[in-house]
Short mmCIF file of N, CA and C in Angstrom, two decimals:
data_model
loop_
_atom_site.label_atom_id
_atom_site.label_comp_id
_atom_site.label_asym_id
_atom_site.label_seq_id
_atom_site.Cartn_x
_atom_site.Cartn_y
_atom_site.Cartn_z
N MET A 1 0.83 -1.18 0.00
CA MET A 1 0.00 0.00 0.00
C MET A 1 0.88 1.25 0.00
N CYS A 2 1.57 1.44 -1.10
CA CYS A 2 2.43 2.60 -1.25
C CYS A 2 1.60 3.77 -1.78
N PHE A 3 2.01 4.97 -1.48
CA PHE A 3 1.22 6.15 -1.78
C PHE A 3 1.75 6.89 -3.01
N PHE A 4 0.81 7.30 -3.86
CA PHE A 4 1.11 8.01 -5.10
C PHE A 4 0.19 9.21 -5.23
N ASP A 5 0.61 10.17 -6.06
CA ASP A 5 -0.28 11.27 -6.44
C ASP A 5 -1.24 10.77 -7.51
N GLN A 6 -2.37 11.42 -7.62
CA GLN A 6 -3.34 11.13 -8.67
C GLN A 6 -3.63 12.43 -9.40
N HIS A 7 -3.56 12.38 -10.73
CA HIS A 7 -3.88 13.54 -11.56
C HIS A 7 -5.29 13.34 -12.12
N ARG A 8 -6.22 14.25 -11.79
CA ARG A 8 -7.59 14.16 -12.29
C ARG A 8 -7.79 15.24 -13.35
N PHE A 9 -8.15 14.79 -14.56
CA PHE A 9 -8.33 15.69 -15.70
C PHE A 9 -9.72 16.31 -15.69
N ALA A 10 -9.90 17.33 -16.50
CA ALA A 10 -11.19 18.03 -16.60
C ALA A 10 -12.29 17.12 -17.13
N CYS A 11 -11.92 16.13 -17.92
CA CYS A 11 -12.92 15.22 -18.50
C CYS A 11 -13.37 14.15 -17.51
N GLY A 12 -12.72 14.04 -16.35
CA GLY A 12 -13.09 13.05 -15.35
C GLY A 12 -12.13 11.87 -15.29
N ASP A 13 -11.30 11.70 -16.32
CA ASP A 13 -10.31 10.63 -16.30
C ASP A 13 -9.19 10.99 -15.34
N TRP A 14 -8.36 10.01 -15.03
CA TRP A 14 -7.25 10.25 -14.11
C TRP A 14 -6.07 9.38 -14.50
N LYS A 15 -4.91 9.70 -13.94
CA LYS A 15 -3.72 8.87 -14.10
C LYS A 15 -2.90 8.94 -12.82
N TRP A 16 -2.06 7.93 -12.62
CA TRP A 16 -1.19 7.92 -11.47
C TRP A 16 -0.09 8.94 -11.66
N GLY A 17 0.28 9.60 -10.56
CA GLY A 17 1.35 10.58 -10.60
C GLY A 17 2.61 10.01 -9.98
N TYR A 18 3.37 10.86 -9.34
CA TYR A 18 4.64 10.47 -8.75
C TYR A 18 4.45 9.65 -7.49
N PHE A 19 5.43 8.78 -7.23
CA PHE A 19 5.49 8.01 -5.99
C PHE A 19 5.77 8.97 -4.84
N ARG A 20 5.08 8.80 -3.71
CA ARG A 20 5.27 9.72 -2.58
C ARG A 20 5.81 9.06 -1.32
N GLN A 21 5.31 7.88 -0.96
CA GLN A 21 5.71 7.32 0.33
C GLN A 21 5.60 5.81 0.32
N HIS A 22 6.58 5.15 0.98
CA HIS A 22 6.54 3.70 1.13
C HIS A 22 5.55 3.31 2.22
N CYS A 23 5.07 2.09 2.13
CA CYS A 23 4.24 1.56 3.20
C CYS A 23 5.11 0.70 4.11
N ASN A 24 4.51 0.10 5.12
CA ASN A 24 5.26 -0.72 6.07
C ASN A 24 5.69 -2.05 5.47
N ARG A 25 5.03 -2.51 4.43
CA ARG A 25 5.33 -3.81 3.83
C ARG A 25 6.63 -3.81 3.03
N GLU A 26 6.95 -2.71 2.42
CA GLU A 26 8.10 -2.65 1.52
C GLU A 26 9.24 -1.88 2.17
N TYR A 27 10.38 -2.53 2.30
CA TYR A 27 11.52 -1.90 2.96
C TYR A 27 12.66 -1.63 1.99
N ARG A 28 12.62 -2.19 0.78
CA ARG A 28 13.71 -2.01 -0.18
C ARG A 28 13.60 -0.63 -0.84
N THR A 29 14.72 0.02 -0.99
CA THR A 29 14.75 1.33 -1.63
C THR A 29 14.46 1.19 -3.11
N GLY A 30 13.56 2.05 -3.62
CA GLY A 30 13.24 2.03 -5.04
C GLY A 30 12.19 1.02 -5.42
N GLU A 31 11.70 0.23 -4.51
CA GLU A 31 10.68 -0.78 -4.80
C GLU A 31 9.36 -0.38 -4.14
N THR A 32 8.27 -0.81 -4.75
CA THR A 32 6.95 -0.60 -4.15
C THR A 32 6.29 -1.96 -3.98
N CYS A 33 5.28 -2.00 -3.11
CA CYS A 33 4.63 -3.28 -2.83
C CYS A 33 3.64 -3.67 -3.93
N GLY A 34 3.25 -2.75 -4.78
CA GLY A 34 2.34 -3.07 -5.87
C GLY A 34 0.93 -2.56 -5.66
N MET A 35 0.56 -2.28 -4.43
CA MET A 35 -0.78 -1.75 -4.15
C MET A 35 -0.67 -0.23 -4.04
N LYS A 36 -1.41 0.47 -4.90
CA LYS A 36 -1.30 1.93 -4.94
C LYS A 36 -2.46 2.57 -4.19
N LEU A 37 -2.12 3.51 -3.34
CA LEU A 37 -3.10 4.33 -2.65
C LEU A 37 -2.85 5.80 -3.00
N ILE A 38 -3.90 6.58 -2.94
CA ILE A 38 -3.80 8.00 -3.31
C ILE A 38 -3.39 8.81 -2.09
N MET A 39 -2.31 9.56 -2.24
CA MET A 39 -1.90 10.47 -1.18
C MET A 39 -2.52 11.84 -1.42
N GLN A 40 -2.54 12.29 -2.67
CA GLN A 40 -3.04 13.62 -2.98
C GLN A 40 -3.59 13.60 -4.41
N THR A 41 -4.75 14.26 -4.60
CA THR A 41 -5.32 14.39 -5.94
C THR A 41 -5.00 15.78 -6.47
N VAL A 42 -4.38 15.79 -7.66
CA VAL A 42 -3.98 17.04 -8.29
C VAL A 42 -4.93 17.32 -9.46
N PRO A 43 -5.73 18.39 -9.38
CA PRO A 43 -6.63 18.68 -10.52
C PRO A 43 -5.84 19.26 -11.70
N VAL A 44 -6.17 18.78 -12.90
CA VAL A 44 -5.54 19.25 -14.12
C VAL A 44 -6.63 19.89 -14.97
N SER A 45 -6.40 21.09 -15.47
CA SER A 45 -7.45 21.84 -16.16
C SER A 45 -7.69 21.40 -17.60
N GLN A 46 -6.85 20.54 -18.13
CA GLN A 46 -7.02 20.11 -19.51
C GLN A 46 -7.57 18.68 -19.58
N LYS A 47 -7.98 18.28 -20.78
CA LYS A 47 -8.50 16.93 -20.99
C LYS A 47 -7.35 15.95 -21.13
N CYS A 48 -7.66 14.67 -20.96
CA CYS A 48 -6.64 13.63 -21.13
C CYS A 48 -6.33 13.44 -22.61
N LYS A 49 -5.30 12.66 -22.92
CA LYS A 49 -4.87 12.47 -24.30
C LYS A 49 -5.95 11.77 -25.12
N LEU A 50 -6.63 10.79 -24.53
CA LEU A 50 -7.68 10.09 -25.27
C LEU A 50 -8.82 11.03 -25.66
N CYS A 51 -9.23 11.87 -24.74
CA CYS A 51 -10.32 12.82 -25.05
C CYS A 51 -9.87 13.83 -26.10
N ASP A 52 -8.60 14.25 -26.05
CA ASP A 52 -8.07 15.15 -27.08
C ASP A 52 -8.11 14.48 -28.45
N LYS A 53 -7.73 13.21 -28.50
CA LYS A 53 -7.75 12.48 -29.78
C LYS A 53 -9.18 12.35 -30.30
N ILE A 54 -10.12 12.04 -29.40
CA ILE A 54 -11.52 11.91 -29.80
C ILE A 54 -12.04 13.23 -30.34
N ASP A 55 -11.75 14.34 -29.65
CA ASP A 55 -12.19 15.66 -30.10
C ASP A 55 -11.60 16.00 -31.47
N THR A 56 -10.34 15.68 -31.68
CA THR A 56 -9.69 15.97 -32.96
C THR A 56 -10.36 15.20 -34.09
N LYS A 57 -10.63 13.93 -33.85
CA LYS A 57 -11.26 13.11 -34.89
C LYS A 57 -12.69 13.55 -35.15
N GLN A 58 -13.39 14.01 -34.13
CA GLN A 58 -14.75 14.51 -34.33
C GLN A 58 -14.74 15.81 -35.14
N ARG A 59 -13.75 16.66 -34.93
CA ARG A 59 -13.63 17.87 -35.74
C ARG A 59 -13.34 17.54 -37.20
N ARG A 60 -12.46 16.55 -37.43
CA ARG A 60 -12.17 16.13 -38.80
C ARG A 60 -13.41 15.56 -39.46
N ARG A 61 -14.19 14.79 -38.71
CA ARG A 61 -15.42 14.21 -39.24
C ARG A 61 -16.41 15.31 -39.61
N SER A 62 -16.55 16.29 -38.75
CA SER A 62 -17.44 17.40 -39.02
C SER A 62 -17.00 18.19 -40.26
N ALA A 63 -15.71 18.37 -40.42
CA ALA A 63 -15.19 19.08 -41.59
C ALA A 63 -15.49 18.30 -42.87
N GLU A 64 -15.36 16.98 -42.81
CA GLU A 64 -15.68 16.16 -43.98
C GLU A 64 -17.17 16.26 -44.33
N GLU A 65 -18.02 16.26 -43.32
CA GLU A 65 -19.46 16.41 -43.57
C GLU A 65 -19.76 17.77 -44.22
N ASP A 66 -19.10 18.81 -43.73
CA ASP A 66 -19.30 20.14 -44.33
C ASP A 66 -18.86 20.17 -45.79
N ARG A 67 -17.73 19.52 -46.09
CA ARG A 67 -17.25 19.46 -47.46
C ARG A 67 -18.24 18.72 -48.36
N ILE A 68 -18.78 17.60 -47.87
CA ILE A 68 -19.75 16.84 -48.65
C ILE A 68 -20.98 17.69 -48.94
N ASN A 69 -21.48 18.37 -47.92
CA ASN A 69 -22.66 19.22 -48.13
C ASN A 69 -22.38 20.34 -49.12
N ARG A 70 -21.20 20.94 -49.05
CA ARG A 70 -20.84 22.01 -50.00
C ARG A 70 -20.76 21.46 -51.42
N TRP A 71 -20.13 20.29 -51.59
CA TRP A 71 -20.02 19.69 -52.92
C TRP A 71 -21.39 19.32 -53.49
N LYS A 72 -22.29 18.86 -52.63
CA LYS A 72 -23.63 18.50 -53.10
C LYS A 72 -24.40 19.74 -53.54
N ARG A 73 -24.21 20.85 -52.85
CA ARG A 73 -24.86 22.10 -53.24
C ARG A 73 -24.34 22.62 -54.57
N GLU A 74 -23.05 22.41 -54.82
CA GLU A 74 -22.43 22.91 -56.04
C GLU A 74 -22.78 22.08 -57.27
N GLY A 75 -23.30 20.91 -57.05
CA GLY A 75 -23.67 20.05 -58.18
C GLY A 75 -23.04 18.69 -58.05
N GLY A 76 -23.33 17.82 -59.00
CA GLY A 76 -22.87 16.44 -58.92
C GLY A 76 -21.52 16.18 -59.56
N LYS A 77 -20.73 17.21 -59.81
CA LYS A 77 -19.47 17.00 -60.52
C LYS A 77 -18.34 16.50 -59.62
N PHE A 78 -18.55 16.43 -58.31
CA PHE A 78 -17.50 16.00 -57.37
C PHE A 78 -17.81 14.61 -56.79
N ARG A 79 -18.35 13.72 -57.60
CA ARG A 79 -18.80 12.42 -57.11
C ARG A 79 -17.66 11.61 -56.48
N ALA A 80 -16.49 11.57 -57.10
CA ALA A 80 -15.36 10.80 -56.55
C ALA A 80 -14.90 11.39 -55.21
N SER A 81 -14.87 12.69 -55.12
CA SER A 81 -14.47 13.33 -53.86
C SER A 81 -15.49 13.05 -52.76
N ILE A 82 -16.75 13.05 -53.11
CA ILE A 82 -17.80 12.76 -52.13
C ILE A 82 -17.67 11.33 -51.62
N ASP A 83 -17.44 10.39 -52.54
CA ASP A 83 -17.26 8.99 -52.13
C ASP A 83 -16.04 8.82 -51.24
N ARG A 84 -14.96 9.51 -51.58
CA ARG A 84 -13.74 9.44 -50.75
C ARG A 84 -14.00 10.02 -49.36
N SER A 85 -14.77 11.09 -49.29
CA SER A 85 -15.09 11.69 -48.00
C SER A 85 -15.98 10.77 -47.16
N TYR A 86 -16.91 10.08 -47.81
CA TYR A 86 -17.74 9.11 -47.08
C TYR A 86 -16.87 7.98 -46.51
N ASP A 87 -15.89 7.52 -47.27
CA ASP A 87 -14.97 6.50 -46.76
C ASP A 87 -14.16 7.03 -45.58
N MET A 88 -13.75 8.29 -45.66
CA MET A 88 -13.00 8.92 -44.57
C MET A 88 -13.87 9.01 -43.31
N ILE A 89 -15.14 9.35 -43.48
CA ILE A 89 -16.05 9.45 -42.34
C ILE A 89 -16.24 8.08 -41.69
N LYS A 90 -16.35 7.03 -42.51
CA LYS A 90 -16.48 5.68 -41.96
C LYS A 90 -15.26 5.29 -41.14
N SER A 91 -14.07 5.59 -41.65
CA SER A 91 -12.86 5.23 -40.90
C SER A 91 -12.73 6.08 -39.63
N LEU A 92 -13.13 7.35 -39.70
CA LEU A 92 -13.09 8.19 -38.49
C LEU A 92 -14.08 7.70 -37.45
N ASP A 93 -15.27 7.28 -37.90
CA ASP A 93 -16.26 6.73 -36.96
C ASP A 93 -15.70 5.50 -36.26
N ARG A 94 -15.01 4.64 -37.01
CA ARG A 94 -14.43 3.44 -36.42
C ARG A 94 -13.35 3.80 -35.39
N GLU A 95 -12.51 4.77 -35.73
CA GLU A 95 -11.45 5.19 -34.81
C GLU A 95 -12.04 5.84 -33.56
N ILE A 96 -13.06 6.66 -33.72
CA ILE A 96 -13.71 7.29 -32.56
C ILE A 96 -14.33 6.23 -31.67
N TYR A 97 -14.99 5.24 -32.28
CA TYR A 97 -15.59 4.14 -31.51
C TYR A 97 -14.53 3.39 -30.72
N ASP A 98 -13.39 3.08 -31.36
CA ASP A 98 -12.31 2.37 -30.67
C ASP A 98 -11.73 3.19 -29.52
N LEU A 99 -11.55 4.49 -29.73
CA LEU A 99 -11.01 5.35 -28.66
C LEU A 99 -11.99 5.44 -27.49
N ARG A 100 -13.28 5.53 -27.77
CA ARG A 100 -14.26 5.58 -26.68
C ARG A 100 -14.29 4.27 -25.91
N ASN A 101 -14.16 3.15 -26.61
CA ASN A 101 -14.10 1.87 -25.93
C ASN A 101 -12.86 1.76 -25.05
N GLU A 102 -11.74 2.26 -25.54
CA GLU A 102 -10.51 2.25 -24.76
C GLU A 102 -10.65 3.10 -23.50
N ARG A 103 -11.29 4.26 -23.63
CA ARG A 103 -11.51 5.14 -22.46
C ARG A 103 -12.42 4.46 -21.45
N THR A 104 -13.48 3.81 -21.92
CA THR A 104 -14.39 3.09 -21.02
C THR A 104 -13.66 1.93 -20.33
N ARG A 105 -12.84 1.21 -21.08
CA ARG A 105 -12.10 0.08 -20.51
C ARG A 105 -11.14 0.56 -19.42
N LYS A 106 -10.49 1.70 -19.65
CA LYS A 106 -9.56 2.22 -18.64
C LYS A 106 -10.30 2.64 -17.36
N ARG A 107 -11.50 3.17 -17.53
CA ARG A 107 -12.27 3.57 -16.33
C ARG A 107 -12.73 2.37 -15.53
N LEU A 108 -13.00 1.25 -16.20
CA LEU A 108 -13.51 0.07 -15.51
C LEU A 108 -12.41 -0.80 -14.91
N VAL A 109 -11.16 -0.57 -15.29
CA VAL A 109 -10.06 -1.41 -14.82
C VAL A 109 -9.86 -1.29 -13.32
N VAL A 110 -10.03 -0.11 -12.79
CA VAL A 110 -9.78 0.12 -11.36
C VAL A 110 -10.81 -0.65 -10.59
#
């Protein structure tokens, strides 16, 4: 039961911080017993890396949708570009789904 800092992000996710104190079980220098307890929670004003990646991919998806709508308004001469953008949206949806699953899995691990 060694003590560590905990960093809590604005999105609600968290990560382990620096090691702070040994417990009574572990006497070797530089080693921990393996059980982590929180000594102090440090609030972080930004989102975690996973949430940043999800936000970035959602912005790219939105931009692709805007491009498709603009091309459709201009006429049917951009058919290949529209199809390519639809494929891009499908791949972004898959990546967003995978990142959300990874975030959910990390929250449930504890």
